[in-house]
Tab-separated table of C-alpha atoms and ligand atoms in Angstrom:
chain	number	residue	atom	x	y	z
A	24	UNK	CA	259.256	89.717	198.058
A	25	UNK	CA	259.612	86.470	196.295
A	26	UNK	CA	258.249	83.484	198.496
A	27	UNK	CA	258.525	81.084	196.635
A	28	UNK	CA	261.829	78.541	196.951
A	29	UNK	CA	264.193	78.332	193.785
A	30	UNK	CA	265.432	75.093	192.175
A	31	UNK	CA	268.162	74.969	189.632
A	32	UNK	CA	268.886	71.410	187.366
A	33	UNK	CA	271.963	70.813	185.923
A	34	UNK	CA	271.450	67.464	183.630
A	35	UNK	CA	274.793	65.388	182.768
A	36	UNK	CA	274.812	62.735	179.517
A	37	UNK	CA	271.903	62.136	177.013
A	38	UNK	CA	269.012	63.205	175.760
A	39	UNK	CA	266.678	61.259	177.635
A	40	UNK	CA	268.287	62.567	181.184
A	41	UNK	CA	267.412	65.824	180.149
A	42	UNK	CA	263.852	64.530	179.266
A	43	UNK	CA	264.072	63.241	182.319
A	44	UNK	CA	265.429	66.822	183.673
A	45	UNK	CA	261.887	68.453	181.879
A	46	UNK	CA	259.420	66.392	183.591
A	47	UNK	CA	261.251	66.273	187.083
A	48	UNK	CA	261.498	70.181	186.772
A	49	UNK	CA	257.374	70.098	186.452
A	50	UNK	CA	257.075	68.013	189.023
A	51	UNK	CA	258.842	70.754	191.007
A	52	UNK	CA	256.862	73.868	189.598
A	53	UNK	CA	254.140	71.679	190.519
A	54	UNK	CA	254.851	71.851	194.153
A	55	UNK	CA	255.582	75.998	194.309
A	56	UNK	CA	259.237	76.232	193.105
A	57	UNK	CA	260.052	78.374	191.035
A	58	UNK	CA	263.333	77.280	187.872
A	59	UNK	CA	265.950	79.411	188.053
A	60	UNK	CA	269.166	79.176	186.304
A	61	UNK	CA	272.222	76.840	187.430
A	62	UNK	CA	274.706	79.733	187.059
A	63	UNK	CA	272.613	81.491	190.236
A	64	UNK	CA	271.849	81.311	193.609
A	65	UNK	CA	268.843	78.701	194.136
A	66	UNK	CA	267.555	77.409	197.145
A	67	UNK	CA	268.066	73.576	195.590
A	68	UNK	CA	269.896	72.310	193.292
A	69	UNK	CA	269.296	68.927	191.466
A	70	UNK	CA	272.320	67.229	189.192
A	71	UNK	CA	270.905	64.706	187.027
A	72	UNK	CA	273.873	62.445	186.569
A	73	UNK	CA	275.450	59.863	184.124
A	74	UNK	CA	276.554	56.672	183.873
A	75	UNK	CA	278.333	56.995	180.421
A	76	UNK	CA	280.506	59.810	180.931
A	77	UNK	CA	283.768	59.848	180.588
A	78	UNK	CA	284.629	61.616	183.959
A	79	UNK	CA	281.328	61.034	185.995
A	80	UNK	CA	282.854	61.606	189.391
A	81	UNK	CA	284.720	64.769	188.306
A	82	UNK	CA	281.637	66.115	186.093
A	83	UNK	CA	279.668	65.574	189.423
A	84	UNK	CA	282.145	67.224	192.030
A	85	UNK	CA	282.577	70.274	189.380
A	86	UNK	CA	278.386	70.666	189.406
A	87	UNK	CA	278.290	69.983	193.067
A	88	UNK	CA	281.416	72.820	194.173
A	89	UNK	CA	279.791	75.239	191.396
A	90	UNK	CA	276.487	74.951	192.962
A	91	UNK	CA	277.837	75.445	196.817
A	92	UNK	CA	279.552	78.603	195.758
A	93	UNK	CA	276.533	79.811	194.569
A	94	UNK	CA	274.856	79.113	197.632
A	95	UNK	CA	276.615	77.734	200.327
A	96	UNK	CA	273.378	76.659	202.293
A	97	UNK	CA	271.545	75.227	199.292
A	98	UNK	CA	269.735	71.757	199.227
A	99	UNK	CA	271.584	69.705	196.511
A	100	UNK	CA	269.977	66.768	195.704
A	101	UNK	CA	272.281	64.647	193.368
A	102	UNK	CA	270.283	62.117	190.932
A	103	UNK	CA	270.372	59.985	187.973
A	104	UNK	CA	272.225	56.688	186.329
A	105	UNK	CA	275.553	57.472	188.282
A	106	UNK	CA	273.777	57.670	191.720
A	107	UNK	CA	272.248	54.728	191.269
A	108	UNK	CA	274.979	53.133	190.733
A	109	UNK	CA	277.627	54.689	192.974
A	110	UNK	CA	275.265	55.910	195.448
A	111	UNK	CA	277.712	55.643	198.747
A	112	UNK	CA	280.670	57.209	197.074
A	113	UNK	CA	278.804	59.993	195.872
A	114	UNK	CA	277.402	60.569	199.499
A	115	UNK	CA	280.889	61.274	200.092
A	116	UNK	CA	281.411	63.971	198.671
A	117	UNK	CA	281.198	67.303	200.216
A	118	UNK	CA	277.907	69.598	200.047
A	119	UNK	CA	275.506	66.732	198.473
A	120	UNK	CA	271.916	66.248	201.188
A	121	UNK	CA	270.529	63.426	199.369
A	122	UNK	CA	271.077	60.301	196.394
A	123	UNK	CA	268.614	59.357	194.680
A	124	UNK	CA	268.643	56.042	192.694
A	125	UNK	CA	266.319	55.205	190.017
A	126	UNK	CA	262.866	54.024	191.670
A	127	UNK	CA	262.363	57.290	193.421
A	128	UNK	CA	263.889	59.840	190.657
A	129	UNK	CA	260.436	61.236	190.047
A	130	UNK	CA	259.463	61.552	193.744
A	131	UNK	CA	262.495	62.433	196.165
A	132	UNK	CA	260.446	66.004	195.999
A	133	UNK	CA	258.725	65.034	199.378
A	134	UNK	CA	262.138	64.432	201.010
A	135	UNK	CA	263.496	67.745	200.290
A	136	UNK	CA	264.125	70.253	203.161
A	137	UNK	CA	265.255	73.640	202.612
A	138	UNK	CA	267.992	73.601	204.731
A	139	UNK	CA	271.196	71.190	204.865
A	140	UNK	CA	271.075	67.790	205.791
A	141	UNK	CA	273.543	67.023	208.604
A	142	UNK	CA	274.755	63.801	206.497
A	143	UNK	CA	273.931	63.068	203.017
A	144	UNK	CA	270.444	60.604	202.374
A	145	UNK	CA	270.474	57.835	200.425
A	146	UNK	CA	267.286	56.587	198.640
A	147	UNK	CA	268.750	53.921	196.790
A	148	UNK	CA	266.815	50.626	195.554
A	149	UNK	CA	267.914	47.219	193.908
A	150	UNK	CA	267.669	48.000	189.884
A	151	UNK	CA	265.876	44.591	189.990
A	152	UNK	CA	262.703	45.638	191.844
A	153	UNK	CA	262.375	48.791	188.677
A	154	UNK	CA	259.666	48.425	186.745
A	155	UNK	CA	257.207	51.297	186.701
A	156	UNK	CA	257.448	53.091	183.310
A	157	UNK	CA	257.569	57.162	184.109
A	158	UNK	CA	256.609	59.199	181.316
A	159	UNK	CA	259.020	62.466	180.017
A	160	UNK	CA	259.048	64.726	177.388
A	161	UNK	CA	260.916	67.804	177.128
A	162	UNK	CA	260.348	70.907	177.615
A	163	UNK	CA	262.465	73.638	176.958
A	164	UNK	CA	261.923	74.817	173.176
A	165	UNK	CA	259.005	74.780	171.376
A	166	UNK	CA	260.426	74.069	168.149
A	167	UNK	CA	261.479	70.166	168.662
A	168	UNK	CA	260.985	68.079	171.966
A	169	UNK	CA	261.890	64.475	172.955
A	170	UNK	CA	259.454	62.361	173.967
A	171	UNK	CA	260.406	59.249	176.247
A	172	UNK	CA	258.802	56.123	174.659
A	173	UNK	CA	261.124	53.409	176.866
A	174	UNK	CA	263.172	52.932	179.317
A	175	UNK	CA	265.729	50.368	180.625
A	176	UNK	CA	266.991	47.807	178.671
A	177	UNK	CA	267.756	43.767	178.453
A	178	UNK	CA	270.717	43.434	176.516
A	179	UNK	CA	273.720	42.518	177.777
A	180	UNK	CA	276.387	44.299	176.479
A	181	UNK	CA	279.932	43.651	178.412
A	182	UNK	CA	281.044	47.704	178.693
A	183	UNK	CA	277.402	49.105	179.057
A	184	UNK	CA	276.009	49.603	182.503
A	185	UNK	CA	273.159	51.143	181.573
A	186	UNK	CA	270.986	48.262	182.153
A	187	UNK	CA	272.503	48.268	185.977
A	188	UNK	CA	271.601	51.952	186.149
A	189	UNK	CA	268.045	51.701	184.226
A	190	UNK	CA	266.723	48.326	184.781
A	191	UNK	CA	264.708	45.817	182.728
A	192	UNK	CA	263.200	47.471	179.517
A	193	UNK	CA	259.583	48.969	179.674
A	194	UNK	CA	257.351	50.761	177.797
A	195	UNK	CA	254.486	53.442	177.987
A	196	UNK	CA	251.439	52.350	176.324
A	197	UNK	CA	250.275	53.687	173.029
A	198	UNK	CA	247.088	55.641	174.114
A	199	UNK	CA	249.459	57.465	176.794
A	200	UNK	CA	252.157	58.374	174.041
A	201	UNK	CA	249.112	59.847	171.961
A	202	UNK	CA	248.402	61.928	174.827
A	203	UNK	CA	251.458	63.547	175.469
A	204	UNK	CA	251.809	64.405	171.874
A	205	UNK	CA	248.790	66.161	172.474
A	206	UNK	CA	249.840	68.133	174.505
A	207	UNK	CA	252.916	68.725	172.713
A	208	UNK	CA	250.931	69.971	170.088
A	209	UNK	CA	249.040	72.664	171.786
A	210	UNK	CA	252.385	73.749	173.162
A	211	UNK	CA	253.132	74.489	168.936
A	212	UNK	CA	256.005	71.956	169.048
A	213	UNK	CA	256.269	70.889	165.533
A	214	UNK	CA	258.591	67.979	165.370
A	215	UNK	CA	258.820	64.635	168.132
A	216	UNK	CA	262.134	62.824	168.552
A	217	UNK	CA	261.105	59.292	169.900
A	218	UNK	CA	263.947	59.104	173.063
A	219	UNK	CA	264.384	55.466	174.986
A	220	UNK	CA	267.465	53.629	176.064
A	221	UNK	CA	266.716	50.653	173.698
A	222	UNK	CA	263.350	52.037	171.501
A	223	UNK	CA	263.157	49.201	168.560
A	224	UNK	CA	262.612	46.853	171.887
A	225	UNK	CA	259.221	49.218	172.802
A	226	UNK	CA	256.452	46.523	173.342
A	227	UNK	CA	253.832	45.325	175.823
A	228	UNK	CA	251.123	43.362	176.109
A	229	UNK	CA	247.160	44.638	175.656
A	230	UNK	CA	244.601	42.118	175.910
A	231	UNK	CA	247.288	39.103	175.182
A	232	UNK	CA	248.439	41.206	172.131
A	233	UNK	CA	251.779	41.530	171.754
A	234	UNK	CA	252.136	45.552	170.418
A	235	UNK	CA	255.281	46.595	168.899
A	236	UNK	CA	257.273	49.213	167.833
A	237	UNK	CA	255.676	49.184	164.705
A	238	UNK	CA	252.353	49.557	166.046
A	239	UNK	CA	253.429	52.932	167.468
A	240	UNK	CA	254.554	53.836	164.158
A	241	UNK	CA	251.334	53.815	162.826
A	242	UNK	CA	249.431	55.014	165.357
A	243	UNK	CA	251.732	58.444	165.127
A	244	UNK	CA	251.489	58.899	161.345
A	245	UNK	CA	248.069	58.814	162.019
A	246	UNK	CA	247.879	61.306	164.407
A	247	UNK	CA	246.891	65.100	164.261
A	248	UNK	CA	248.968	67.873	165.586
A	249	UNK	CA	252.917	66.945	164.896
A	250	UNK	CA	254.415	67.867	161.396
A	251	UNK	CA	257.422	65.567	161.754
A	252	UNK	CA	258.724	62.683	163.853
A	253	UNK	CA	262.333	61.203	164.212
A	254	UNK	CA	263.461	58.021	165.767
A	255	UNK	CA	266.404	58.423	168.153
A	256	UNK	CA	268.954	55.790	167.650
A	257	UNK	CA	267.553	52.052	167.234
A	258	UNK	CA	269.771	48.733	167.202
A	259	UNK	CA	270.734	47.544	164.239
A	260	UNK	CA	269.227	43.707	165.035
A	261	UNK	CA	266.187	46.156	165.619
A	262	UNK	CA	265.888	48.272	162.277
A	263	UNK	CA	263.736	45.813	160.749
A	264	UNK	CA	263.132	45.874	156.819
A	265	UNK	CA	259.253	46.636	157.741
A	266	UNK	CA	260.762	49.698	159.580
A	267	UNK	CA	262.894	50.892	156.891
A	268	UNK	CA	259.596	50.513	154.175
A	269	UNK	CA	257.641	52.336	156.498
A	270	UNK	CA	259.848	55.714	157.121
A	271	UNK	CA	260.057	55.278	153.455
A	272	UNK	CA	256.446	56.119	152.668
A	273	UNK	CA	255.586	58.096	155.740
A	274	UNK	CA	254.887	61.853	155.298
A	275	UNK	CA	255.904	62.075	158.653
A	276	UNK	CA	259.073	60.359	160.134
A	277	UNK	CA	261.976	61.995	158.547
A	278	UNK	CA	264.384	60.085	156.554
A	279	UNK	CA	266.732	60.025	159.419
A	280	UNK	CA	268.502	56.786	161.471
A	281	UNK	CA	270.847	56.772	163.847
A	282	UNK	CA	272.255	52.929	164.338
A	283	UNK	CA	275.087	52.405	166.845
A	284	UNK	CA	277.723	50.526	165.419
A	285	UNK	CA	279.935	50.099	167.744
A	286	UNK	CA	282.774	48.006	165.897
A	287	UNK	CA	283.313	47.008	162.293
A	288	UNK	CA	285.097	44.190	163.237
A	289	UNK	CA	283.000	40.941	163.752
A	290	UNK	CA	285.873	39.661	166.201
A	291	UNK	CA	284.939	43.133	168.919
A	292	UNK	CA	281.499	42.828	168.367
A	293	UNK	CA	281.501	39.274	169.752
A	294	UNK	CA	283.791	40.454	172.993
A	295	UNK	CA	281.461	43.388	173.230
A	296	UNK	CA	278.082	41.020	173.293
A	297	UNK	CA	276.427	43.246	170.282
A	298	UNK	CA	273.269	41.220	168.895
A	299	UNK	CA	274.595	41.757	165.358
A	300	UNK	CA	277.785	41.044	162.860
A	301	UNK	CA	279.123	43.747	160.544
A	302	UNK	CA	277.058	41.848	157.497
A	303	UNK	CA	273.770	42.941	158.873
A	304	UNK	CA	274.710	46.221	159.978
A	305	UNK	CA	275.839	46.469	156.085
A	306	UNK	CA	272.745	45.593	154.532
A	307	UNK	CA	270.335	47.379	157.037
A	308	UNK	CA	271.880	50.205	155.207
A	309	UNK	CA	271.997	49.445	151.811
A	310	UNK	CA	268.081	48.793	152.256
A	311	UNK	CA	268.111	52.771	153.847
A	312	UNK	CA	269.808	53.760	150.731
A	313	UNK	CA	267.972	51.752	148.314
A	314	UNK	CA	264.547	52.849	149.235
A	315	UNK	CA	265.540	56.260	150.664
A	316	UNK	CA	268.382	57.670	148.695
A	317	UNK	CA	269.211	60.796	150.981
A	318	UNK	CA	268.571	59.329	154.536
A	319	UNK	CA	271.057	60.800	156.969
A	320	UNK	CA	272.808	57.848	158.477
A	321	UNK	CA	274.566	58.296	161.600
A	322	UNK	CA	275.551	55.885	164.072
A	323	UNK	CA	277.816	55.697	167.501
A	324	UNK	CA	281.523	53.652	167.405
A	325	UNK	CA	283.915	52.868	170.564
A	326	UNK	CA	287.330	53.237	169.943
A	327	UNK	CA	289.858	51.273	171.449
A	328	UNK	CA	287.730	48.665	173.298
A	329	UNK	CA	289.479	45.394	175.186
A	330	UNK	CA	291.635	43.516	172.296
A	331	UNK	CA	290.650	45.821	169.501
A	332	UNK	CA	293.914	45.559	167.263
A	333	UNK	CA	294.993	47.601	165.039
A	334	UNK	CA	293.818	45.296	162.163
A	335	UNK	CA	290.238	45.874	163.972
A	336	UNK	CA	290.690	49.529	163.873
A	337	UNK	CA	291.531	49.727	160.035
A	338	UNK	CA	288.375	47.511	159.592
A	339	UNK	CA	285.986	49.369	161.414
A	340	UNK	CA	287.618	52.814	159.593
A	341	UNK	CA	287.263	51.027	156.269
A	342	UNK	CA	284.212	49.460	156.746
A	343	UNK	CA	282.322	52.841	157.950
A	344	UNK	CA	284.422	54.469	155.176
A	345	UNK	CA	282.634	51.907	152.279
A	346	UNK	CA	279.450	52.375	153.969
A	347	UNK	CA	279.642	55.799	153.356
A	348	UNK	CA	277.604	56.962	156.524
A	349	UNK	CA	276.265	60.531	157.166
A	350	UNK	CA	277.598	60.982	160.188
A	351	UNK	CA	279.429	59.325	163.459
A	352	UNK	CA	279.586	60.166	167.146
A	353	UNK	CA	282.806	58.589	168.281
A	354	UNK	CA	283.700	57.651	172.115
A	355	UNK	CA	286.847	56.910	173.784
A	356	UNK	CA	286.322	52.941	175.517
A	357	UNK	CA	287.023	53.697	179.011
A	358	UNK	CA	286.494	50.620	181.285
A	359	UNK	CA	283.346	50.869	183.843
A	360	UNK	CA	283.086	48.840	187.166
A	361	UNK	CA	280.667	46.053	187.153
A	362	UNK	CA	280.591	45.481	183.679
A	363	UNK	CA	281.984	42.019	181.812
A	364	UNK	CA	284.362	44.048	179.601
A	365	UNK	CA	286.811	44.640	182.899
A	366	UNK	CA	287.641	40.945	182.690
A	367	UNK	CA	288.677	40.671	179.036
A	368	UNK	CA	292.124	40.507	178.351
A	369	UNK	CA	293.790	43.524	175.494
A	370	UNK	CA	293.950	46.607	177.090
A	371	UNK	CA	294.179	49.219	174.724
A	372	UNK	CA	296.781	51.985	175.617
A	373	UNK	CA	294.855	55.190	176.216
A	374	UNK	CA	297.274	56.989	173.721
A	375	UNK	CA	296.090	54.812	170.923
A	376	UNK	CA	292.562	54.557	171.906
A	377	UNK	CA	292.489	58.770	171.631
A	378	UNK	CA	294.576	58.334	168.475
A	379	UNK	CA	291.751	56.019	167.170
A	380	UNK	CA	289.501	58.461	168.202
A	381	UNK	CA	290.725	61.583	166.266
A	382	UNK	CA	291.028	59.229	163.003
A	383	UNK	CA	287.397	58.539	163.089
A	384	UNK	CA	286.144	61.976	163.848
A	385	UNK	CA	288.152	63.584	160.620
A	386	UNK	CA	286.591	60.417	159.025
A	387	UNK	CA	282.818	61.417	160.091
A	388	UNK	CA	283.855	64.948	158.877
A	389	UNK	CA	284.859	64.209	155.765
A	390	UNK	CA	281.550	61.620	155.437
A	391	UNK	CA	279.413	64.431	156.748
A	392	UNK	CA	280.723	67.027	153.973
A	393	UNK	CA	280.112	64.479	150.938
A	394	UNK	CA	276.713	64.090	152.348
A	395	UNK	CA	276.103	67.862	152.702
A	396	UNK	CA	277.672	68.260	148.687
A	397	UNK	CA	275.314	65.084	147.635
A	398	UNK	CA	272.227	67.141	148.944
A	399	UNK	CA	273.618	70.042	146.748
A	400	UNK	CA	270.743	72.590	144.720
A	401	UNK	CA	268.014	70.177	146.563
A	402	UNK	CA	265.040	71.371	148.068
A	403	UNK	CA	265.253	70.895	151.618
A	404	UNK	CA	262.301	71.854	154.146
A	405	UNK	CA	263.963	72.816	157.418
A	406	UNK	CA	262.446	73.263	160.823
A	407	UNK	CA	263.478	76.913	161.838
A	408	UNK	CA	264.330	77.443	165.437
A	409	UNK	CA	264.118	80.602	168.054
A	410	UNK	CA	267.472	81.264	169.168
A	411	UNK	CA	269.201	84.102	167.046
A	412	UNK	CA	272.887	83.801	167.141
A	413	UNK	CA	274.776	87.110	165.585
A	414	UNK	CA	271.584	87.112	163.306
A	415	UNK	CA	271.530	84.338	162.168
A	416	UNK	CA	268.913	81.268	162.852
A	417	UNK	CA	269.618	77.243	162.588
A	418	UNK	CA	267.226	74.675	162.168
A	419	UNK	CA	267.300	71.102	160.874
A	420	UNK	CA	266.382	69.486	156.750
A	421	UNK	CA	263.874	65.931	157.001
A	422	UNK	CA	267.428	64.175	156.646
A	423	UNK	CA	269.175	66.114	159.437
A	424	UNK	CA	271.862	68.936	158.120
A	425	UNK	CA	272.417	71.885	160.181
A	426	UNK	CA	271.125	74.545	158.683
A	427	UNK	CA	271.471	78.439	158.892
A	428	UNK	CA	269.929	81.373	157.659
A	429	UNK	CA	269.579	84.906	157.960
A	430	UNK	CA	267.656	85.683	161.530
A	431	UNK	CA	263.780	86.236	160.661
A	432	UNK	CA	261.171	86.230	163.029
A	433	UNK	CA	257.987	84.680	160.822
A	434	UNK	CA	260.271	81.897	159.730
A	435	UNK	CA	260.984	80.373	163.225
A	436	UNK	CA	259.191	77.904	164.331
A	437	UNK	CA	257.898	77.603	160.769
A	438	UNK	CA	258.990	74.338	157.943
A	439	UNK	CA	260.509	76.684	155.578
A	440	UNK	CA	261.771	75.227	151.803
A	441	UNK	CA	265.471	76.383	150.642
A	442	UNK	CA	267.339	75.415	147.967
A	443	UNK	CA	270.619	74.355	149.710
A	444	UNK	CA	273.897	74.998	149.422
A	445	UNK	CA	276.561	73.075	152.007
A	446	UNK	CA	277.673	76.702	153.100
A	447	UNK	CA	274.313	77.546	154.693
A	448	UNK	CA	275.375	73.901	156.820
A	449	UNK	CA	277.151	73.599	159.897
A	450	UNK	CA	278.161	69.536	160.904
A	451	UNK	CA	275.083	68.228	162.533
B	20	SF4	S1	271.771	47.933	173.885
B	20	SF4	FE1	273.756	47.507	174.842
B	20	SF4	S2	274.779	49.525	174.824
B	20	SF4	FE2	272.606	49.943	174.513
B	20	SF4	S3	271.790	50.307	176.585
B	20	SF4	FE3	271.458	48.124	176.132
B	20	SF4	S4	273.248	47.100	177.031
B	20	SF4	FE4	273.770	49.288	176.838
């Protein structure tokens, strides 16, 4: 007979929540549980939620009703950027024991109780009083992992509320990072994605000195152990031209950025508070394509935000379009309580704003296939990873194409060199 008590995660939104997920899920093994799957009966069940989502309160009522069918006595524990910020309404809904907001995410453990709580807990705090920096790194493949380098953030931009569900921006410290990678290392990961809510703004203080970003930069190319590093996606204002030489000579950071854009139209970016104007987003990649000819570009855009016009729209299309990007992740602007955005006059019908939408994702397709056919008959060195679908295996180039190949045991986990052709691609 199996003693020990089962916990299940189910993680909602990016990649650092399910960072996040990895090192709560430790803290759990830690104290006797035992991970089981979501899809089965478990003894608690933790829902690491978002703030970002589309349907957050749906997304967390489906996980919550799947989980009570499961097991109708389970412990479910509901967690993350949407309970910190809508911690009483959440309470409210039918099955969930406890809330947990943001300062006790990595410790609301202790509180659990294997049985049902008569009324749902709340360990909420005011985002103002976060400051401790916890450490995260995934940990479910041992091909690639993310690695949490920040966390919060202090911009202020009028439809995010990330900043009310994170708090002020921290960082760990460099000689901590260097450990974890460490231990990354012996776990045979070969390849680091640097995760954070706002990364290019990673800095503290040691001694009076300010460190930076760059700093980390070159402490990891130093480093032993990794094969390849990849910076998640970095502000634009942020991507500075020292960053851009660097990645350029490093044998180690892959010729890869991800820069959210937001809005090619200088008029939205002001009503959306973005630190930047379409000019510099422009010539932060020119510079990527001058000194690194086949970087993979990719970058996030918001469709339909408060007073976007039409004339907007056919800016930001045209302007992404010239650019000639790798790559977009589009999102639907759907209005968020608490945020500055709510008071700006413009509303976009929803019709137009999914219209929008679909416009921009043929236009990343199209963008992504040119890329693929530009990288044509070149030698690409792709990371192979351990999951064989109908015999065949995927893994991804330095500059980010999906690639697949014919299922082979020695290769995965391995850098392997190809000669590519766009049909061994899938869109990345
Ligand atoms: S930079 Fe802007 S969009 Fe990104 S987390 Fe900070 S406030 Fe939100």
């Amino acid at each position: 007979m199996n003693c020990h008590p089962t916990v299940a995660f189910h993680t909602l939104g990016c990649k650092l929540n399910y960072t996040e997920t990895g090192a709560i899920a430790k803290e759990f093994e830690k104290a006797g549980y035992n991970k089981v799957s979501f899809d089965g009966s478990a003894d608690v069940y933790v829902i690491n939620t978002c703030s970002v989502t589309e349907n957050a309160d749906k997304e967390c009522k489906t996980m919550i009703n799947r989980a009570m069918k499961k097991n109708p006595d389970a412990f479910i524990a509901v967690i993350g950027c949407y309970a910190q910020l809508k911690p009483e309404k959440i309470a409210g809904f039918d099955g969930v024991d406890m809330v947990v907001g943001a300062s006790s995410k990595f410790s609301f453990i202790q509180e659990i109780k294997l049985k049902k709580n008569d009324k749902a807990v709340i360990m909420s705090c005011d985002i103002e009083s976060v400051e401790k920096f916890i450490a995260a790194h995934s940990d479910e493949t041992r091909t690639r992992a993310f690695l949490k380098i920040q966390d919060g953030c202090d911009y202020n931009c009028s439809y995010c509320t990330i900043p009310l569900a994170r708090g002020k921006s921290r960082s760990n410290s460099i000689s901590n990072i260097l450990k974890e990678i460490d231990e990354l290392a012996l776990r045979g990961v070969k390849e680091v994605v640097l995760t954070g809510v706002n990364i290019g703004d990673f800095y503290y203080y040691e001694n009076e000195k300010k460190i930076s970003f760059t700093d980390l930069l070159h402490e990891l190319e130093k480093s032993d152990g990794i094969e390849r590093f990849r910076i998640s996606s970095i502000e634009p204002n942020l991507v500075s031209d020292e960053i851009i030489r660097f990645v350029a000579q490093s044998k180690k950071f892959m010729p890869h950025f991800h820069i959210p854009l937001q809005s090619g139209s200088d008029r939205i970016l002001n009503r959306m508070r973005r630190r930047y104007r379409s000019g510099l987003y422009a010539s932060k990649v020119e510079k990527i394509k001058s000194l690194i000819p086949y970087a993979a570009i990719g970058g996030d855009v918001i469709t339909g935000f408060a007073g976007e016009t039409e004339e907007d729209f056919q800016q930001t299309y045209n302007f992404i379009e010239k650019l000639g990007m790798s790559y977009l992740h589009v999102f639907t602007y759907s209005e968020r309580d608490h945020t500055h955005a709510l008071l700006l006059d413009g509303v976009v019908p929803y019709r137009v704003r999914k219209e929008r939408t679909a416009k921009l994702r043929a236009l990343s397709e199209k963008l992504n296939r040119q890329f693929r056919e530009k990288n044509q008959g070149r030698k690409l060195k792709v990371l192979f990873e351990n999951s064989n679908h109908n015999g065949l295996m995927e893994g991804y180039s330095e500059n980010y194409i999906r690639i697949s190949a014919p299922y082979d045991e020695n290769k995965v986990n391995s850098i392997i060199e190809i000669e590519y052709e766009p049909e061994m691609a899938e869109l990345s």
